[in-house]
mmCIF file of C-alpha atoms in Angstrom:
data_model
loop_
_atom_site.group_PDB
_atom_site.id
_atom_site.type_symbol
_atom_site.label_atom_id
_atom_site.label_comp_id
_atom_site.label_asym_id
_atom_site.label_seq_id
_atom_site.Cartn_x
_atom_site.Cartn_y
_atom_site.Cartn_z
ATOM 1 C CA MET Z 1 146.325 193.510 10.879
ATOM 2 C CA LYS Z 2 148.319 190.967 8.867
ATOM 3 C CA THR Z 3 151.388 191.801 10.928
ATOM 4 C CA LYS Z 4 149.569 191.038 14.229
ATOM 5 C CA LEU Z 5 148.253 187.706 12.859
ATOM 6 C CA LEU Z 6 151.656 186.627 11.760
ATOM 7 C CA SER Z 7 153.054 187.542 15.128
ATOM 8 C CA ALA Z 8 150.448 185.394 16.912
ATOM 9 C CA LEU Z 9 151.201 182.277 14.837
ATOM 10 C CA LEU Z 10 154.855 182.676 15.354
ATOM 11 C CA LEU Z 11 154.194 182.973 19.122
ATOM 12 C CA LEU Z 12 151.984 179.814 19.020
ATOM 13 C CA CYS Z 13 154.671 177.787 17.262
ATOM 14 C CA CYS Z 14 157.186 178.825 19.878
ATOM 15 C CA PHE Z 15 155.018 177.598 22.617
ATOM 16 C CA SER Z 16 154.350 174.206 20.919
ATOM 17 C CA ALA Z 17 158.060 173.626 20.399
ATOM 18 C CA LEU Z 18 158.770 174.329 24.082
ATOM 19 C CA ALA Z 19 155.926 171.822 25.157
ATOM 20 C CA ILE Z 20 157.423 169.021 22.925
ATOM 21 C CA LEU Z 21 160.875 169.619 24.326
ATOM 22 C CA SER Z 22 159.596 169.471 27.950
ATOM 23 C CA GLY Z 23 157.619 166.063 27.338
ATOM 24 C CA ALA Z 24 154.200 167.504 27.818
ATOM 25 C CA ILE Z 25 153.157 166.085 24.409
ATOM 26 C CA PRO Z 26 154.340 162.401 23.850
ATOM 27 C CA VAL Z 27 156.085 161.315 20.685
ATOM 28 C CA LEU Z 28 155.483 157.591 19.436
ATOM 29 C CA ALA Z 29 158.805 155.701 19.759
ATOM 30 C CA GLU Z 30 160.032 154.187 16.593
ATOM 31 C CA GLU Z 31 160.546 150.642 17.952
ATOM 32 C CA GLU Z 32 157.017 150.555 19.240
ATOM 33 C CA SER Z 33 155.691 151.647 15.923
ATOM 34 C CA GLU Z 34 157.652 148.911 14.110
ATOM 35 C CA ALA Z 35 156.437 146.204 16.646
ATOM 36 C CA ALA Z 36 152.946 147.221 15.892
ATOM 37 C CA ASP Z 37 153.521 146.511 12.180
ATOM 38 C CA THR Z 38 155.444 143.173 12.649
ATOM 39 C CA ASP Z 39 153.799 139.936 11.456
ATOM 40 C CA VAL Z 40 152.187 138.086 14.447
ATOM 41 C CA SER Z 41 153.325 134.742 13.107
ATOM 42 C CA ALA Z 42 156.902 135.687 13.643
ATOM 43 C CA THR Z 43 156.499 136.049 17.388
ATOM 44 C CA GLU Z 44 155.218 133.802 20.172
ATOM 45 C CA GLU Z 45 151.420 133.585 19.862
ATOM 46 C CA ILE Z 46 149.600 135.006 22.792
ATOM 47 C CA THR Z 47 145.860 134.334 22.818
ATOM 48 C CA VAL Z 48 143.796 136.662 24.822
ATOM 49 C CA PRO Z 49 140.213 135.258 25.176
ATOM 50 C CA THR Z 50 137.634 137.581 24.247
ATOM 51 C CA PRO Z 51 134.680 137.392 26.619
ATOM 52 C CA ALA Z 52 131.569 136.106 24.944
ATOM 53 C CA ALA Z 53 128.891 138.673 24.683
ATOM 54 C CA THR Z 54 126.211 138.062 27.259
ATOM 55 C CA ALA Z 55 122.846 138.161 25.724
ATOM 56 C CA GLU Z 56 120.466 140.239 27.613
ATOM 57 C CA PRO Z 57 117.485 138.068 28.775
ATOM 58 C CA GLU Z 58 114.268 138.848 27.156
ATOM 59 C CA PRO Z 59 111.854 140.431 29.536
ATOM 60 C CA GLU Z 60 108.901 138.172 30.468
ATOM 61 C CA PRO Z 61 105.650 139.591 29.214
ATOM 62 C CA GLU Z 62 103.632 141.239 31.933
ATOM 63 C CA PRO Z 63 100.352 139.499 32.667
ATOM 64 C CA GLU Z 64 97.197 141.194 31.726
ATOM 65 C CA PRO Z 65 95.512 142.838 34.681
ATOM 66 C CA GLY Z 66 93.555 140.441 36.792
ATOM 67 C CA ILE Z 67 95.114 137.251 35.214
ATOM 68 C CA THR Z 68 97.759 135.330 37.223
ATOM 69 C CA PRO Z 69 100.188 133.681 34.973
ATOM 70 C CA THR Z 70 100.158 129.815 35.156
ATOM 71 C CA PRO Z 71 103.619 128.517 36.159
ATOM 72 C CA GLU Z 72 105.229 126.266 33.776
ATOM 73 C CA ALA Z 73 104.710 122.619 34.787
ATOM 74 C CA THR Z 74 107.833 120.837 36.051
ATOM 75 C CA TYR Z 75 108.342 117.514 34.367
ATOM 76 C CA VAL Z 76 108.224 114.661 36.847
ATOM 77 C CA PRO Z 77 108.791 111.156 35.414
ATOM 78 C CA THR Z 78 105.872 108.850 36.069
ATOM 79 C CA PRO Z 79 107.148 105.688 37.824
ATOM 80 C CA ALA Z 80 106.246 102.442 36.149
ATOM 81 C CA PRO Z 81 103.216 100.918 37.874
ATOM 82 C CA THR Z 82 103.980 98.134 40.388
ATOM 83 C CA PRO Z 83 101.707 95.184 39.726
ATOM 84 C CA THR Z 84 99.321 94.569 42.591
ATOM 85 C CA PRO Z 85 99.076 90.933 43.567
ATOM 86 C CA ALA Z 86 95.575 89.378 43.487
ATOM 87 C CA PRO Z 87 94.098 89.420 46.931
ATOM 88 C CA THR Z 88 93.851 86.076 48.650
ATOM 89 C CA PRO Z 89 90.243 85.373 49.590
ATOM 90 C CA GLU Z 90 89.823 85.347 53.338
ATOM 91 C CA ALA Z 91 88.736 82.047 54.798
ATOM 92 C CA THR Z 92 85.290 82.033 56.381
ATOM 93 C CA PRO Z 93 85.936 82.336 60.128
ATOM 94 C CA VAL Z 94 84.812 79.296 62.087
ATOM 95 C CA PRO Z 95 83.468 80.350 65.502
ATOM 96 C CA ALA Z 96 85.761 79.134 68.152
ATOM 97 C CA MET Z 97 84.576 77.173 71.131
ATOM 98 C CA PRO Z 98 83.345 79.784 73.566
ATOM 99 C CA ASP Z 99 85.794 80.406 76.385
ATOM 100 C CA TRP Z 100 83.141 80.036 78.996
ATOM 101 C CA SER Z 101 82.824 76.293 78.218
ATOM 102 C CA LEU Z 102 86.384 75.284 78.196
ATOM 103 C CA ASP Z 103 86.654 74.765 81.904
ATOM 104 C CA THR Z 104 83.239 73.277 82.466
ATOM 105 C CA THR Z 105 82.778 69.774 83.591
ATOM 106 C CA VAL Z 106 79.677 68.170 81.976
ATOM 107 C CA LEU Z 107 78.288 65.240 83.790
ATOM 108 C CA SER Z 108 75.469 63.026 82.471
ATOM 109 C CA THR Z 109 72.558 62.006 84.619
ATOM 110 C CA THR Z 110 69.091 60.490 84.098
ATOM 111 C CA VAL Z 111 66.371 62.110 86.250
ATOM 112 C CA THR Z 112 63.590 59.714 87.459
ATOM 113 C CA GLY Z 113 61.040 59.823 90.267
ATOM 114 C CA ASP Z 114 57.372 60.466 90.846
ATOM 115 C CA ALA Z 115 55.265 61.849 88.144
ATOM 116 C CA LEU Z 116 55.035 65.239 89.859
ATOM 117 C CA ASN Z 117 57.648 67.438 91.524
ATOM 118 C CA ASN Z 118 55.343 69.744 93.417
ATOM 119 C CA GLY Z 119 56.984 73.087 94.315
ATOM 120 C CA THR Z 120 53.782 74.556 95.804
ATOM 121 C CA ASP Z 121 51.883 74.090 99.046
ATOM 122 C CA TYR Z 122 48.853 72.730 97.200
ATOM 123 C CA GLU Z 123 47.798 69.218 97.541
ATOM 124 C CA VAL Z 124 47.673 67.598 94.160
ATOM 125 C CA ASP Z 125 46.169 64.245 93.442
ATOM 126 C CA VAL Z 126 48.005 62.996 90.320
ATOM 127 C CA SER Z 127 45.908 59.886 89.906
ATOM 128 C CA ALA Z 128 42.636 61.859 90.049
ATOM 129 C CA LEU Z 129 43.927 64.342 87.419
ATOM 130 C CA LEU Z 130 44.893 61.471 85.151
ATOM 131 C CA ALA Z 131 41.589 59.869 85.614
ATOM 132 C CA GLU Z 132 39.717 62.983 84.442
ATOM 133 C CA GLY Z 133 41.070 62.570 80.952
ATOM 134 C CA LEU Z 134 41.726 65.400 78.454
ATOM 135 C CA ARG Z 135 39.191 68.098 77.786
ATOM 136 C CA LEU Z 136 41.349 69.486 75.008
ATOM 137 C CA THR Z 137 40.058 69.272 71.472
ATOM 138 C CA LEU Z 138 41.799 70.280 68.208
ATOM 139 C CA PRO Z 139 39.988 71.861 65.260
ATOM 140 C CA ALA Z 140 39.630 70.098 61.983
ATOM 141 C CA GLU Z 141 40.638 73.241 60.090
ATOM 142 C CA GLY Z 142 43.329 75.851 60.558
ATOM 143 C CA TYR Z 143 46.266 75.811 62.889
ATOM 144 C CA GLN Z 144 45.896 73.528 65.832
ATOM 145 C CA ILE Z 145 49.305 73.913 67.690
ATOM 146 C CA LEU Z 146 51.506 76.917 68.359
ATOM 147 C CA ILE Z 147 55.096 76.490 69.243
ATOM 148 C CA MET Z 148 57.038 79.442 70.459
ATOM 149 C CA HIS Z 149 60.039 80.394 72.613
ATOM 150 C CA THR Z 150 60.000 83.021 75.468
ATOM 151 C CA HIS Z 151 63.755 82.445 75.855
ATOM 152 C CA GLY Z 152 64.699 81.775 72.250
ATOM 153 C CA THR Z 153 68.487 82.477 72.769
ATOM 154 C CA GLU Z 154 68.896 79.453 75.006
ATOM 155 C CA ALA Z 155 71.429 77.078 73.482
ATOM 156 C CA TYR Z 156 73.331 73.938 74.173
ATOM 157 C CA THR Z 157 76.988 72.683 74.587
ATOM 158 C CA PRO Z 158 78.763 73.163 71.154
ATOM 159 C CA GLU Z 159 79.929 69.993 69.620
ATOM 160 C CA GLU Z 160 81.387 69.161 66.165
ATOM 161 C CA ASP Z 161 79.359 71.029 63.568
ATOM 162 C CA ASP Z 162 77.033 72.635 66.106
ATOM 163 C CA VAL Z 163 79.388 75.465 67.100
ATOM 164 C CA TYR Z 164 77.887 78.926 67.378
ATOM 165 C CA GLN Z 165 78.726 82.495 68.192
ATOM 166 C CA ALA Z 166 77.696 82.935 71.818
ATOM 167 C CA THR Z 167 75.980 86.106 73.086
ATOM 168 C CA ALA Z 168 76.232 84.879 76.665
ATOM 169 C CA GLU Z 169 76.840 81.583 78.481
ATOM 170 C CA TYR Z 170 75.015 78.908 76.470
ATOM 171 C CA ARG Z 171 73.070 81.583 74.524
ATOM 172 C CA THR Z 172 73.039 82.656 70.901
ATOM 173 C CA THR Z 173 70.962 84.758 68.638
ATOM 174 C CA ASP Z 174 71.575 82.239 65.857
ATOM 175 C CA ILE Z 175 68.321 80.344 65.756
ATOM 176 C CA SER Z 176 69.989 77.525 63.835
ATOM 177 C CA TYR Z 177 71.742 76.507 67.034
ATOM 178 C CA SER Z 178 69.298 77.567 69.809
ATOM 179 C CA VAL Z 179 66.055 76.036 71.180
ATOM 180 C CA VAL Z 180 64.354 77.649 68.112
ATOM 181 C CA ARG Z 181 66.017 74.911 66.064
ATOM 182 C CA VAL Z 182 64.646 72.328 68.482
ATOM 183 C CA GLY Z 183 61.217 73.852 68.061
ATOM 184 C CA GLN Z 184 61.446 73.598 64.355
ATOM 185 C CA ALA Z 185 62.310 69.852 64.710
ATOM 186 C CA LEU Z 186 59.205 69.387 66.894
ATOM 187 C CA ALA Z 187 57.084 71.250 64.462
ATOM 188 C CA ASP Z 188 58.290 69.230 61.511
ATOM 189 C CA SER Z 189 57.780 65.920 63.338
ATOM 190 C CA LEU Z 190 54.225 66.802 64.396
ATOM 191 C CA SER Z 191 53.364 68.117 60.953
ATOM 192 C CA ALA Z 192 54.609 64.802 59.418
ATOM 193 C CA TYR Z 193 51.726 63.128 61.299
ATOM 194 C CA GLY Z 194 49.185 65.504 59.754
ATOM 195 C CA LEU Z 195 48.930 67.987 62.706
ATOM 196 C CA ARG Z 196 48.933 71.727 61.670
ATOM 197 C CA VAL Z 197 51.586 73.625 63.557
ATOM 198 C CA LEU Z 198 52.516 77.250 63.592
ATOM 199 C CA HIS Z 199 56.066 77.902 64.825
ATOM 200 C CA ASP Z 200 57.011 81.389 66.015
ATOM 201 C CA THR Z 201 60.783 81.944 65.721
ATOM 202 C CA GLU Z 202 60.854 85.402 67.332
ATOM 203 C CA LEU Z 203 63.409 86.132 70.007
ATOM 204 C CA TYR Z 204 61.605 87.577 73.066
ATOM 205 C CA ASP Z 205 64.624 87.573 75.338
ATOM 206 C CA TYR Z 206 66.988 89.633 73.184
ATOM 207 C CA PRO Z 207 68.355 92.260 73.448
ATOM 208 C CA SER Z 208 66.609 92.480 76.839
ATOM 209 C CA TYR Z 209 66.009 89.405 78.951
ATOM 210 C CA ASN Z 210 63.752 91.296 81.374
ATOM 211 C CA GLY Z 211 60.184 91.402 80.177
ATOM 212 C CA SER Z 212 60.472 88.266 78.061
ATOM 213 C CA TYR Z 213 57.225 86.711 79.326
ATOM 214 C CA ALA Z 214 55.299 89.928 78.930
ATOM 215 C CA ARG Z 215 56.476 90.145 75.285
ATOM 216 C CA SER Z 216 55.789 86.487 74.490
ATOM 217 C CA GLY Z 217 52.445 86.705 76.275
ATOM 218 C CA GLU Z 218 51.360 89.550 73.972
ATOM 219 C CA ALA Z 219 52.490 87.508 70.985
ATOM 220 C CA ILE Z 220 50.370 84.505 72.119
ATOM 221 C CA GLU Z 221 47.313 86.679 72.518
ATOM 222 C CA ALA Z 222 47.847 88.072 69.031
ATOM 223 C CA TYR Z 223 48.163 84.486 67.552
ATOM 224 C CA LEU Z 224 45.085 83.301 69.321
ATOM 225 C CA ALA Z 225 43.056 86.339 68.089
ATOM 226 C CA GLU Z 226 44.179 85.630 64.490
ATOM 227 C CA ASN Z 227 43.937 81.843 64.723
ATOM 228 C CA PRO Z 228 41.169 81.042 67.252
ATOM 229 C CA GLY Z 229 41.466 77.322 66.453
ATOM 230 C CA ILE Z 230 44.874 76.979 68.147
ATOM 231 C CA ALA Z 231 44.187 74.742 71.207
ATOM 232 C CA LEU Z 232 47.710 73.678 72.273
ATOM 233 C CA VAL Z 233 50.538 76.193 73.023
ATOM 234 C CA ILE Z 234 53.985 74.862 73.685
ATOM 235 C CA ASP Z 235 56.570 77.304 75.027
ATOM 236 C CA LEU Z 236 59.785 75.394 74.373
ATOM 237 C CA HIS Z 237 62.854 76.044 76.526
ATOM 238 C CA ARG Z 238 66.136 74.493 77.564
ATOM 239 C CA ASP Z 239 66.802 73.768 81.279
ATOM 240 C CA ALA Z 240 69.928 74.551 83.264
ATOM 241 C CA LEU Z 241 71.269 72.194 85.933
ATOM 242 C CA GLY Z 242 74.533 72.412 87.778
ATOM 243 C CA GLU Z 243 76.731 74.285 90.266
ATOM 244 C CA GLY Z 244 80.012 76.145 89.904
ATOM 245 C CA ASP Z 245 81.986 74.807 86.932
ATOM 246 C CA THR Z 246 79.889 71.640 86.843
ATOM 247 C CA ILE Z 247 76.843 71.273 84.695
ATOM 248 C CA TYR Z 248 74.629 68.268 84.196
ATOM 249 C CA LYS Z 249 73.197 66.931 81.001
ATOM 250 C CA THR Z 250 70.049 64.879 81.334
ATOM 251 C CA VAL Z 251 70.275 61.826 79.049
ATOM 252 C CA THR Z 252 68.467 58.584 78.467
ATOM 253 C CA GLN Z 253 68.593 55.765 76.061
ATOM 254 C CA ALA Z 254 65.627 55.658 73.751
ATOM 255 C CA ALA Z 255 65.166 54.050 70.316
ATOM 256 C CA GLY Z 256 68.727 52.997 70.556
ATOM 257 C CA GLU Z 257 70.072 56.395 70.926
ATOM 258 C CA THR Z 258 71.367 58.716 73.685
ATOM 259 C CA VAL Z 259 68.903 61.653 73.866
ATOM 260 C CA ALA Z 260 68.117 64.595 76.168
ATOM 261 C CA GLN Z 261 65.320 64.219 78.714
ATOM 262 C CA ILE Z 262 62.166 66.361 78.487
ATOM 263 C CA MET Z 263 60.269 68.050 81.316
ATOM 264 C CA PHE Z 264 57.114 69.979 81.699
ATOM 265 C CA VAL Z 265 57.055 73.034 83.914
ATOM 266 C CA MET Z 266 53.522 74.055 84.933
ATOM 267 C CA GLY Z 267 52.145 77.160 86.625
ATOM 268 C CA SER Z 268 49.652 77.702 89.332
ATOM 269 C CA ASP Z 269 47.695 80.621 90.879
ATOM 270 C CA VAL Z 270 49.909 81.007 94.013
ATOM 271 C CA ASN Z 271 50.887 84.609 93.070
ATOM 272 C CA LEU Z 272 48.585 85.636 90.234
ATOM 273 C CA SER Z 273 45.180 84.702 88.853
ATOM 274 C CA HIS Z 274 45.160 81.463 87.017
ATOM 275 C CA PRO Z 275 41.837 79.752 87.559
ATOM 276 C CA ASN Z 276 42.359 76.803 85.149
ATOM 277 C CA TRP Z 277 45.877 75.701 86.182
ATOM 278 C CA ARG Z 278 44.734 72.198 87.200
ATOM 279 C CA GLU Z 279 43.375 71.638 83.640
ATOM 280 C CA ASN Z 280 46.727 72.543 82.204
ATOM 281 C CA LEU Z 281 48.437 70.338 84.778
ATOM 282 C CA ALA Z 282 46.208 67.395 83.822
ATOM 283 C CA LEU Z 283 47.242 67.873 80.087
ATOM 284 C CA ALA Z 284 50.910 67.812 81.050
ATOM 285 C CA LEU Z 285 50.592 64.693 83.203
ATOM 286 C CA THR Z 286 48.641 62.932 80.558
ATOM 287 C CA LEU Z 287 51.093 63.581 77.812
ATOM 288 C CA GLN Z 288 53.962 62.670 80.120
ATOM 289 C CA GLN Z 289 52.383 59.340 80.823
ATOM 290 C CA THR Z 290 51.719 58.715 77.099
ATOM 291 C CA VAL Z 291 55.428 59.228 76.314
ATOM 292 C CA ALA Z 292 56.497 57.117 79.237
ATOM 293 C CA LEU Z 293 54.482 54.115 77.870
ATOM 294 C CA ARG Z 294 56.722 54.172 74.750
ATOM 295 C CA TYR Z 295 59.996 55.609 76.093
ATOM 296 C CA GLU Z 296 60.083 55.003 79.816
ATOM 297 C CA THR Z 297 62.686 57.584 80.929
ATOM 298 C CA LEU Z 298 62.410 60.199 78.098
ATOM 299 C CA MET Z 299 60.347 62.352 80.369
ATOM 300 C CA ARG Z 300 61.452 63.863 83.724
ATOM 301 C CA PRO Z 301 58.907 64.417 86.415
ATOM 302 C CA THR Z 302 56.587 67.367 85.767
ATOM 303 C CA THR Z 303 57.434 70.406 87.999
ATOM 304 C CA LEU Z 304 54.604 72.608 89.517
ATOM 305 C CA CYS Z 305 55.586 76.172 90.354
ATOM 306 C CA ASP Z 306 54.162 79.314 91.888
ATOM 307 C CA TYR Z 307 54.278 81.302 88.607
ATOM 308 C CA ARG Z 308 52.023 81.310 85.604
ATOM 309 C CA TYR Z 309 54.371 81.396 82.595
ATOM 310 C CA ASN Z 310 51.479 82.795 80.343
ATOM 311 C CA GLN Z 311 49.663 79.501 80.815
ATOM 312 C CA GLN Z 312 46.608 81.447 82.056
ATOM 313 C CA LEU Z 313 45.982 82.437 78.366
ATOM 314 C CA THR Z 314 44.645 78.945 77.410
ATOM 315 C CA THR Z 315 43.684 75.547 78.834
ATOM 316 C CA GLY Z 316 46.146 73.933 76.580
ATOM 317 C CA SER Z 317 49.391 75.600 77.504
ATOM 318 C CA LEU Z 318 52.623 73.768 78.274
ATOM 319 C CA LEU Z 319 56.165 74.988 79.158
ATOM 320 C CA MET Z 320 58.459 72.300 77.907
ATOM 321 C CA GLU Z 321 62.154 72.096 78.889
ATOM 322 C CA VAL Z 322 64.248 70.029 76.406
ATOM 323 C CA GLY Z 323 67.576 68.928 77.832
ATOM 324 C CA THR Z 324 69.931 71.232 79.684
ATOM 325 C CA ALA Z 325 72.863 73.463 78.849
ATOM 326 C CA GLY Z 326 75.023 70.400 79.119
ATOM 327 C CA ASN Z 327 73.227 68.549 76.349
ATOM 328 C CA THR Z 328 74.168 68.891 72.692
ATOM 329 C CA LEU Z 329 71.765 70.277 70.074
ATOM 330 C CA GLN Z 330 71.488 66.841 68.350
ATOM 331 C CA GLU Z 331 70.510 65.184 71.644
ATOM 332 C CA ALA Z 332 67.772 67.744 72.077
ATOM 333 C CA ILE Z 333 66.542 67.463 68.474
ATOM 334 C CA THR Z 334 66.265 63.651 68.665
ATOM 335 C CA ALA Z 335 64.384 63.990 71.905
ATOM 336 C CA VAL Z 336 61.611 66.076 70.489
ATOM 337 C CA GLN Z 337 61.369 63.764 67.374
ATOM 338 C CA LEU Z 338 60.789 60.843 69.741
ATOM 339 C CA PHE Z 339 58.374 62.880 71.755
ATOM 340 C CA ALA Z 340 56.320 63.683 68.650
ATOM 341 C CA ASP Z 341 56.309 60.063 67.762
ATOM 342 C CA ALA Z 342 54.760 59.220 71.139
ATOM 343 C CA VAL Z 343 52.194 62.007 71.473
ATOM 344 C CA ALA Z 344 51.065 62.510 67.830
ATOM 345 C CA PRO Z 345 48.511 59.639 67.878
ATOM 346 C CA THR Z 346 47.010 60.937 71.127
ATOM 347 C CA LEU Z 347 46.742 64.489 69.667
ATOM 348 C CA LEU Z 348 45.168 63.259 66.405
ATOM 349 C CA GLY Z 349 42.571 61.549 68.534
ATOM 350 C CA LEU Z 350 41.536 64.927 69.878
ATOM 351 C CA VAL Z 351 40.687 66.382 66.438
ATOM 352 C CA GLU Z 352 36.969 67.160 66.111
#
């Protein structure tokens, strides 16, 4: 047994020697071994960079079920606030002269003539009506006079401070510049004499012009029902005279001033029932004559028409046209102030 083991070892050693001689097993060369033991400082230094260890990123924690992670806010620098300049207050707009009046020629005229301009087929004896005298009486208590405006938007030619925002040609809803303002001047003047005046400033022709008289008629009836003492109803308007681009302003000299002329327009029963129209006409002619005695041409001739103008509601109804569209507001205001000065004594004499 030992002999066999010794023979195997000898055989293995022989095979190993043969493998070394044939180069199958490398032998470390002596010069390489010495170079490996040589001091590095004695040779040219060669630095081989060692790559930095890359740290593995930490895994983001998984959100809990049902919860969406809120993304981290990105920083955005806040810009410095730009100072806001203080707003400049807007100037109050001044209404411009309405375009419709820029190319209009305004001509002055003074209308005179007979006391009555009869537009009906009726025969009217002016002298006989004046001779009858007034049947009108004013109560000692309560309102005596109603002033109202079926066409309250009627206005005048703008001038200086009396410039308005027009809703149509020579019309405005601003009652400070329309015939409503003239009506207030008349009411103030009559009240200054001790007469008790009710002034209705409602606009019955806006927004719809059609039906104005129906609406104002209903208002008159309501006022008379509430104030049965009212004996004189004045529906104050502004006339319109002219053709094409030319309009006329009726003016006269009175009390040293240039003022608008005033005219009464009276109704009749030509088309509708108006049994007392002559009594109303007599009132108009009498007041017209009263004014003429003091201001000769302040009144234009009274016009008698086919229509009623709500005058069938009382025996003391007057439709009063103060100036025309060509007149200024101030000319119209001065006119009614002079009118009041002339008629107030007569009206006060009718108080019972």
